Each structure stands twice: as structure tokens, then as C-alpha cells.
XYZ file of N, CA and C in Angstrom:
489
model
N -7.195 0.367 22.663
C -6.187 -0.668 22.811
C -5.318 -0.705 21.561
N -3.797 -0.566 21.628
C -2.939 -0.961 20.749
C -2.955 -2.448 20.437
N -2.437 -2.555 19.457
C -1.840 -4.206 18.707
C -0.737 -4.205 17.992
N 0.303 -5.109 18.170
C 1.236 -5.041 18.085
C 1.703 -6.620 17.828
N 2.774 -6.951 16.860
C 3.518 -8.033 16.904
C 4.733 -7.973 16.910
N 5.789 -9.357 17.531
C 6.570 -9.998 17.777
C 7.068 -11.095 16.904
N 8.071 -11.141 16.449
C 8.937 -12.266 15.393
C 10.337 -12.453 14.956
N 11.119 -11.174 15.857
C 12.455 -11.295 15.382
C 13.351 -10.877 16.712
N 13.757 -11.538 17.488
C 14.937 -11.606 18.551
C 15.413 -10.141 18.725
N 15.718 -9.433 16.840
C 16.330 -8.341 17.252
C 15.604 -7.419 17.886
N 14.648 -7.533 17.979
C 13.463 -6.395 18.322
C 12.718 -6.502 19.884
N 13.803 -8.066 20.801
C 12.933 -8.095 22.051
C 13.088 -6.532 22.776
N 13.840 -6.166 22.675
C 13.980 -5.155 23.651
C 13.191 -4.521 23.155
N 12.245 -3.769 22.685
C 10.630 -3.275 22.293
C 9.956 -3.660 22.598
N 9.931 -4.962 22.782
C 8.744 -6.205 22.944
C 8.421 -5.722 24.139
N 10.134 -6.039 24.720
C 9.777 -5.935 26.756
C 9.260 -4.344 27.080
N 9.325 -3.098 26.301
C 8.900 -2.152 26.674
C 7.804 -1.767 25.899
N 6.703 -2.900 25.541
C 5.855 -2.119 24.628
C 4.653 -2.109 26.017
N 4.051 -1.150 25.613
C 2.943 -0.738 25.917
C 1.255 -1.183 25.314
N 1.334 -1.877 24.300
C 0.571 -2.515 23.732
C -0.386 -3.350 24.260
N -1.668 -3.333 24.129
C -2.852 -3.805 24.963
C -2.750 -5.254 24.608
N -2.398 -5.588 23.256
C -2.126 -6.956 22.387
C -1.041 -7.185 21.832
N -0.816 -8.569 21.769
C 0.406 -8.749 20.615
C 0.170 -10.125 20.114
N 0.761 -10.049 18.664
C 0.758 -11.598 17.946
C 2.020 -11.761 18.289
N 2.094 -12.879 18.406
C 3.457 -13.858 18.312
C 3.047 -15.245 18.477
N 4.400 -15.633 17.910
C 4.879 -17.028 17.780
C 4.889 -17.809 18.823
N 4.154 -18.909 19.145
C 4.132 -19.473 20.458
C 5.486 -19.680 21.042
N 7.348 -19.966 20.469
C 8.302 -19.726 20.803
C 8.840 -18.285 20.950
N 7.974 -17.441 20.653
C 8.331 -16.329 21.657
C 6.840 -15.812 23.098
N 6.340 -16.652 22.879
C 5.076 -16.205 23.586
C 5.753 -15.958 25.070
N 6.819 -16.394 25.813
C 7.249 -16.135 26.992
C 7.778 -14.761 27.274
N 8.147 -14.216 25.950
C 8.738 -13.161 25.912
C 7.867 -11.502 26.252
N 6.480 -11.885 26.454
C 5.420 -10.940 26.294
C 5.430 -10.463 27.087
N 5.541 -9.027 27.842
C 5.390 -8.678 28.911
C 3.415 -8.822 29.560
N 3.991 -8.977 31.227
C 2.669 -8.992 32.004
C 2.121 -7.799 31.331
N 0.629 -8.210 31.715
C -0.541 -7.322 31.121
C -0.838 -7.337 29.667
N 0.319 -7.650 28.786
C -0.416 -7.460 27.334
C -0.800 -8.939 27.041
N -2.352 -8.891 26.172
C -2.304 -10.136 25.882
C -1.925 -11.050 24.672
N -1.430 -12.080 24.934
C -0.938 -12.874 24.070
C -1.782 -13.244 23.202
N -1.839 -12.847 21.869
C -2.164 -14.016 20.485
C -2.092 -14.557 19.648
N -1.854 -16.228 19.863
C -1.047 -16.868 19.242
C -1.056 -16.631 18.248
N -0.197 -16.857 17.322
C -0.130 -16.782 15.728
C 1.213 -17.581 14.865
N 1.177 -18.690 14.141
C 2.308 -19.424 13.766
C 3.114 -18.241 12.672
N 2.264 -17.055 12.014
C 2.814 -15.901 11.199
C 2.645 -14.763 11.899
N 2.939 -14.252 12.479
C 2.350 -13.006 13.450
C 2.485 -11.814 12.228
N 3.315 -11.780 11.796
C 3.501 -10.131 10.489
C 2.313 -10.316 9.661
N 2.114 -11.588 9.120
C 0.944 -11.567 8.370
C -0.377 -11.690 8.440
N -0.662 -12.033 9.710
C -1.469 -11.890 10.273
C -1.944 -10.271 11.153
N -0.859 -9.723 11.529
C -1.214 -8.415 11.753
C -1.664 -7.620 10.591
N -0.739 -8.102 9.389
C -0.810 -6.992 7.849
C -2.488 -7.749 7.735
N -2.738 -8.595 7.641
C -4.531 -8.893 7.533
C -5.738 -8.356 8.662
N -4.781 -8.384 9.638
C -5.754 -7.450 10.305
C -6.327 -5.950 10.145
N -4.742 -5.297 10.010
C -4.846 -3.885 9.686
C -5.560 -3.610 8.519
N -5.729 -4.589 7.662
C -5.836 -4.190 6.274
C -7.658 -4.219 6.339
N -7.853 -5.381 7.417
C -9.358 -5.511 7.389
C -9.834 -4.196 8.449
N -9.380 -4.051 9.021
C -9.454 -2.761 9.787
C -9.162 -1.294 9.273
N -8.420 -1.183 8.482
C -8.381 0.248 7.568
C -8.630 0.176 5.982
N -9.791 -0.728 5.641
C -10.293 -0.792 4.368
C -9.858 0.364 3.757
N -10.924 1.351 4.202
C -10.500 2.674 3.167
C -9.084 3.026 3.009
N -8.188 2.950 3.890
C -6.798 3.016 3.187
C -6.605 2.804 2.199
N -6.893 1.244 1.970
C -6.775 0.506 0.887
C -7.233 1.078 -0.602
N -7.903 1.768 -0.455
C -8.785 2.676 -1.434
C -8.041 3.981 -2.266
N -8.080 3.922 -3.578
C -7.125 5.155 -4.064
C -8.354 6.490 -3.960
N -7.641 7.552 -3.357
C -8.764 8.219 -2.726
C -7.680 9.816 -3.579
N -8.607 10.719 -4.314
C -8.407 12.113 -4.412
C -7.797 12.814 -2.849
N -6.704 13.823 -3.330
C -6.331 14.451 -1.990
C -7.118 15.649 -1.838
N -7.467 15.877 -2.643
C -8.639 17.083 -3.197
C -9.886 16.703 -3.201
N -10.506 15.691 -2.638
C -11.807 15.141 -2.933
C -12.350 15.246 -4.398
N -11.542 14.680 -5.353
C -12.329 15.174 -6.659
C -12.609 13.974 -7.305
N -13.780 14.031 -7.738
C -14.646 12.979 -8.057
C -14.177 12.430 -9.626
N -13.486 13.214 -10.236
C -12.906 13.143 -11.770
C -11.788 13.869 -12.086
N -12.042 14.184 -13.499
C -10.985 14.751 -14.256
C -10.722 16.434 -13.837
N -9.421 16.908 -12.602
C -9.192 18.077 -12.623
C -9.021 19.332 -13.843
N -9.826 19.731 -13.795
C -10.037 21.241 -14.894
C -8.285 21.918 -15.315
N -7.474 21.476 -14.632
C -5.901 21.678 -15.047
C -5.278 20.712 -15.132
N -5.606 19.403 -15.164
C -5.402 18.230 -15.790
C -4.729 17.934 -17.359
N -4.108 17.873 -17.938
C -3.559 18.037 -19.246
C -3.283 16.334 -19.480
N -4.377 15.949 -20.542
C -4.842 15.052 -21.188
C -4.544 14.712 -22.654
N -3.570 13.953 -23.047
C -3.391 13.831 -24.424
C -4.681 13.426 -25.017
N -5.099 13.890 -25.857
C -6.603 13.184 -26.997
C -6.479 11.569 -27.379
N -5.111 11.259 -27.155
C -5.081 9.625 -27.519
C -4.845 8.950 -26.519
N -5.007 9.583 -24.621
C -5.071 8.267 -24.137
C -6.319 7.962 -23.691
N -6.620 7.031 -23.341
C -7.806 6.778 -22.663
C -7.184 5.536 -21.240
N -8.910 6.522 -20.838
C -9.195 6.571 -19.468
C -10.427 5.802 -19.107
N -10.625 4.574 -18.402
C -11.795 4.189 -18.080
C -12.614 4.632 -17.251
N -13.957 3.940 -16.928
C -14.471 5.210 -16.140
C -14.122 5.118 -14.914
N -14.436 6.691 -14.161
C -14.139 6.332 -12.635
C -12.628 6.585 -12.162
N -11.969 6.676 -13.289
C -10.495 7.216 -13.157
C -10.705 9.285 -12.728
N -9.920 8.941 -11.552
C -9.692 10.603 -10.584
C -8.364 11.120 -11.096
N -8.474 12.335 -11.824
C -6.919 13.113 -12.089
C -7.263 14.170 -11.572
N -5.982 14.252 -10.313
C -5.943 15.283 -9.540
C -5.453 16.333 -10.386
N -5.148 17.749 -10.196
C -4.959 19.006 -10.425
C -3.528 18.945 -10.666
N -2.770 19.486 -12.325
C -1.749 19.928 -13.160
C -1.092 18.493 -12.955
N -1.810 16.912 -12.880
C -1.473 16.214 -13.314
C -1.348 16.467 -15.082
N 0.052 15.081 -15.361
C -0.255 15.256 -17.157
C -0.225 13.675 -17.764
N -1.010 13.372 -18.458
C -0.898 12.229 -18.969
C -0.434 12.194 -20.471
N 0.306 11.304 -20.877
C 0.687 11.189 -21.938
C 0.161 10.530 -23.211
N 0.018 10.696 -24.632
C -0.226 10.123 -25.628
C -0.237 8.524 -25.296
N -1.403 7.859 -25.652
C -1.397 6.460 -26.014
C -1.183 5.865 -24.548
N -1.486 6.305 -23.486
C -1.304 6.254 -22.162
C -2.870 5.262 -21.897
N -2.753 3.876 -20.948
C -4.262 3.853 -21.019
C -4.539 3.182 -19.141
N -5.615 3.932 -18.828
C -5.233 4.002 -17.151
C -6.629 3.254 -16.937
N -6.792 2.128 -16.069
C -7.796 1.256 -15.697
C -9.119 2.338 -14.466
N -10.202 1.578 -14.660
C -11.008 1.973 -13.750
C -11.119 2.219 -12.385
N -10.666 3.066 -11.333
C -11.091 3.485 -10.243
C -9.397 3.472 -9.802
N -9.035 4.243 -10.755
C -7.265 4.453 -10.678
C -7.224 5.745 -10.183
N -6.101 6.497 -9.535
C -6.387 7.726 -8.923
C -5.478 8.465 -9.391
N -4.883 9.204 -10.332
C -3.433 10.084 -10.910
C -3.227 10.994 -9.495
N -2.326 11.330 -8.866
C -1.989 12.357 -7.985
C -1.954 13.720 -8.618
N -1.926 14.632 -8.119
C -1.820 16.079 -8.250
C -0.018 16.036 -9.087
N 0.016 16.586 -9.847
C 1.516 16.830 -10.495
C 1.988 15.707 -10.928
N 1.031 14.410 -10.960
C 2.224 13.629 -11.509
C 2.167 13.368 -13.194
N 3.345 13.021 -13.888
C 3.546 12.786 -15.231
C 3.447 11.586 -15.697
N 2.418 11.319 -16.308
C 2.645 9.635 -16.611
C 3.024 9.787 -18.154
N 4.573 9.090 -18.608
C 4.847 9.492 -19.850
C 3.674 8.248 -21.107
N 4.232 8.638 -22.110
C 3.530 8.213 -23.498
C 3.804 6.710 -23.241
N 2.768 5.884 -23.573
C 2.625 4.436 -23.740
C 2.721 3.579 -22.458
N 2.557 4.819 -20.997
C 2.127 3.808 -20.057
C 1.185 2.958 -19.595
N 0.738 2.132 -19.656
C -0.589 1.392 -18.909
C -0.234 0.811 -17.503
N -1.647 1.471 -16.899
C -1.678 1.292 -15.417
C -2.890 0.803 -15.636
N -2.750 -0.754 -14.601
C -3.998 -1.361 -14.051
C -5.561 -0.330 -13.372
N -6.830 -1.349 -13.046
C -7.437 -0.430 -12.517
C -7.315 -0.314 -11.037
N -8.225 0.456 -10.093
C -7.965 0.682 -8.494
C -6.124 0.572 -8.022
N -5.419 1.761 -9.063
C -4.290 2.051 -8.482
C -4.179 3.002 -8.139
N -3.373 3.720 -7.329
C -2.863 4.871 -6.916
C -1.446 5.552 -7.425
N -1.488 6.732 -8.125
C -0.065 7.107 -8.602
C -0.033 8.201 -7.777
N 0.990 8.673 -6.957
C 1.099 9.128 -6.281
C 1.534 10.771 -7.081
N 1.250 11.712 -6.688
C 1.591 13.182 -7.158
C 3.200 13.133 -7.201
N 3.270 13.789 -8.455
C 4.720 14.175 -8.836
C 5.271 12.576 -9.030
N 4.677 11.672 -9.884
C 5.210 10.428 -9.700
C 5.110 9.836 -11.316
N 6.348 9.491 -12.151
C 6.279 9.141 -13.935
C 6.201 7.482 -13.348
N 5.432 6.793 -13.745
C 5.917 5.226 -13.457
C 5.899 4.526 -14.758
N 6.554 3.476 -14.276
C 7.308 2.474 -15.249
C 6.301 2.363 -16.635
N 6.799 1.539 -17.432
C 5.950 1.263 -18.251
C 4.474 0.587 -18.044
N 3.844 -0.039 -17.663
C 3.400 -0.996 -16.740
C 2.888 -1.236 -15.359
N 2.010 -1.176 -15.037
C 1.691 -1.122 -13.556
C 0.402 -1.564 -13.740
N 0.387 -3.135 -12.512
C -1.318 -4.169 -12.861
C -2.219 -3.293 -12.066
N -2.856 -3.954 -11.329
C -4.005 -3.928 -10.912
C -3.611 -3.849 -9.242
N -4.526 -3.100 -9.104
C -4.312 -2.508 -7.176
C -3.083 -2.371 -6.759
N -1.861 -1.036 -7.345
C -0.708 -0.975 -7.511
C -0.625 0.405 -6.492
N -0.171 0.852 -5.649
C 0.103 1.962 -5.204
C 1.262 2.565 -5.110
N 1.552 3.844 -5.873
C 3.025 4.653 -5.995
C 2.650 5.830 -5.171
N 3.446 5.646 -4.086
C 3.576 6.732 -2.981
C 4.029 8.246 -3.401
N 3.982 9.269 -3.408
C 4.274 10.231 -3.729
C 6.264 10.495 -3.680
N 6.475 10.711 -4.504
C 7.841 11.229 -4.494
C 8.795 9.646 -4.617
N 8.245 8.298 -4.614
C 8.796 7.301 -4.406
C 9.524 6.935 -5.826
N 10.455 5.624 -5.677
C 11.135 5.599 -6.887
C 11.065 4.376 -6.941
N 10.332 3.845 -8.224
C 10.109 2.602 -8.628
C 11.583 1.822 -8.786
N 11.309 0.486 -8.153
C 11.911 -0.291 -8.258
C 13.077 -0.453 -7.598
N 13.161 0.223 -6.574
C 14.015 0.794 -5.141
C 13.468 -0.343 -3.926
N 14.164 -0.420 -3.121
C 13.724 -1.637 -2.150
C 12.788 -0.645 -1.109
N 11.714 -1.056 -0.288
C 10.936 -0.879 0.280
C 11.168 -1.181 1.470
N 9.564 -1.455 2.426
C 9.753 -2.166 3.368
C 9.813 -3.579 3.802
N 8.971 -4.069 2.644
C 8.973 -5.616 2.238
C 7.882 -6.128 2.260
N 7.502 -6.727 2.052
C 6.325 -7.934 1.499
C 6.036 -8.942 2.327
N 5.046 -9.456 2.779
C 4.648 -10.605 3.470
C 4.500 -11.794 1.974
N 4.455 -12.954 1.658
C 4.005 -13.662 0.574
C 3.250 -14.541 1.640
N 2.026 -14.653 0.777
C 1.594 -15.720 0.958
C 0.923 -16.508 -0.014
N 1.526 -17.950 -0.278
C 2.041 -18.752 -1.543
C 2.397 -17.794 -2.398
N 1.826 -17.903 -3.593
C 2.485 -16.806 -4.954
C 2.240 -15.080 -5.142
N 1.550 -14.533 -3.718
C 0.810 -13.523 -3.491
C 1.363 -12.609 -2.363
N 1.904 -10.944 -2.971
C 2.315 -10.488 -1.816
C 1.147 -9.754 -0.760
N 1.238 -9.771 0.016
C 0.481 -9.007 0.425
C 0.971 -7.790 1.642
């Protein structure tokens, strides 16, 4: 069974042709649901789907080696002055820079450059072939090839918290 939500007018015409076993929506669009799929209510339907999926694809959530490698790749190029907590994965002809200091269960991608004096939170993901900002907290994910600080797809908030 698919799942699927509903929340923006511009998008009925999907709605009426989805195929979807489920859908969240807004009880003011709940009329809009086609027969057979079932309706579930939801006063946030986006954020409530993004909590579902998220409880449903845990390991996503997880900064995971593309190489299955449990540590530091053997072509890894490591300045002597940064440090690394434990549990940090550097994929293969990643390079890290001097005075660089990368949190616990952080994942470097394959090729990417993190220059001199960056600190990255722990359980992030830097995506291969990826220099990021100065700065990056805790459970941060940089997609491969992406460009910091470029608009995305967007954010759900809930109170002071994106999720």
C-alpha cells in the first residue's frame, strides 16, 4: 500500500488521480479524496507524513559508508592536526583539512574536501565531492554535489525545530 498526502489546491489534480492506498489530509480537503483511498485525518498532513516516513525509514536517517567502510579509508588524506572522534567513516580519496574537527558517527563521502578550520557536528553526513561551510551542528546532511546555502525543498517547522 502507498501513502500519500494532500494540502495545497494546486496539486488537486494528482490528488484526483492518485493511486494511493492512503492519504493524509486536512479535514477541508477530506472531500477531495478519491473513492477507494483511505482518508486520514490530519490538521498537518506534510508533517505528519515527514514523521511517518522518517519513523518508517530509520536507517535513512543514518549516515551510512557507500563503500561499507567501517572507518578511516586507506586513501583518505588526513591532516595530523585535525581530529576526529570516534566512529567517524572517511570514505576513499576523501581530504580533510588542518585544524578540521569532525564529531562522532559523522560520515565524510568519497572525494569530498573539507577545508582547514571546519567543524562538523556528530551523526552528519558530507556528501562525496562536497567542501562545507565553516560550521555544520549536529545530524546535518550534505547531499553529494549540493551547494550550501541554496534553497532546497523546504522544511516542515515544528515550533523552533525543522524537521
Amino acid at each position: 500500500m502507498h501513502l500519500t498526502f494532500f494540502d495545497n489546491l494546486k496539486y488537486a489534480g494528482q490528488l484526483a488521480s492518485t493511486k494511493a492506498g492512503a492519504c493524509l489530509v486536512s479535514p477541508r480537503f477530506e472531500s477531495r479524496v478519491p473513492a477507494g483511498v483511505a482518508v486520514l485525518r490530519s490538521a498537518q498532513p506534510f508533517r505528519d507524513f515527514v514523521n511517518i516516513a522518517r519513523e518508517l525509514y530509520k536507517s535513512a536517517l543514518r549516515p551510512q559508508s557507500w563503500f561499507g567502510n567501517p572507518g578511516i579509508a586507506a586513501s583518505a588524506v588526513i591532516d595530523p592536526s585535525a581530529h576526529l572522534e570516534d566512529g567517524v567513516i572517511v570514505d576513499p580519496l576523501a581530504v580533510i583539512g588542518p585544524n578540521v574537527e569532525i564529531g562522532a558517527g559523522t560520515v565524510v563521502g568519497a572525494g569530498a574536501i573539507i577545508g582547514a578550520d571546519v567543524r562538523i557536528g556528530r551523526d552528519c553526513n558530507i556528501g562525496a565531492r562536497r567542501d562545507p561551510v565553516r560550521a555544520a551542528g549536529n545530524n546535518v546532511l550534505i547531499h553529494p554535489g549540493c551547494s550550501i546555502g541554496q534553497d532546497g525543498f523546504g522544511f516542515v517547522f515544528s515550533g523552533r525545530k525543522a524537521i
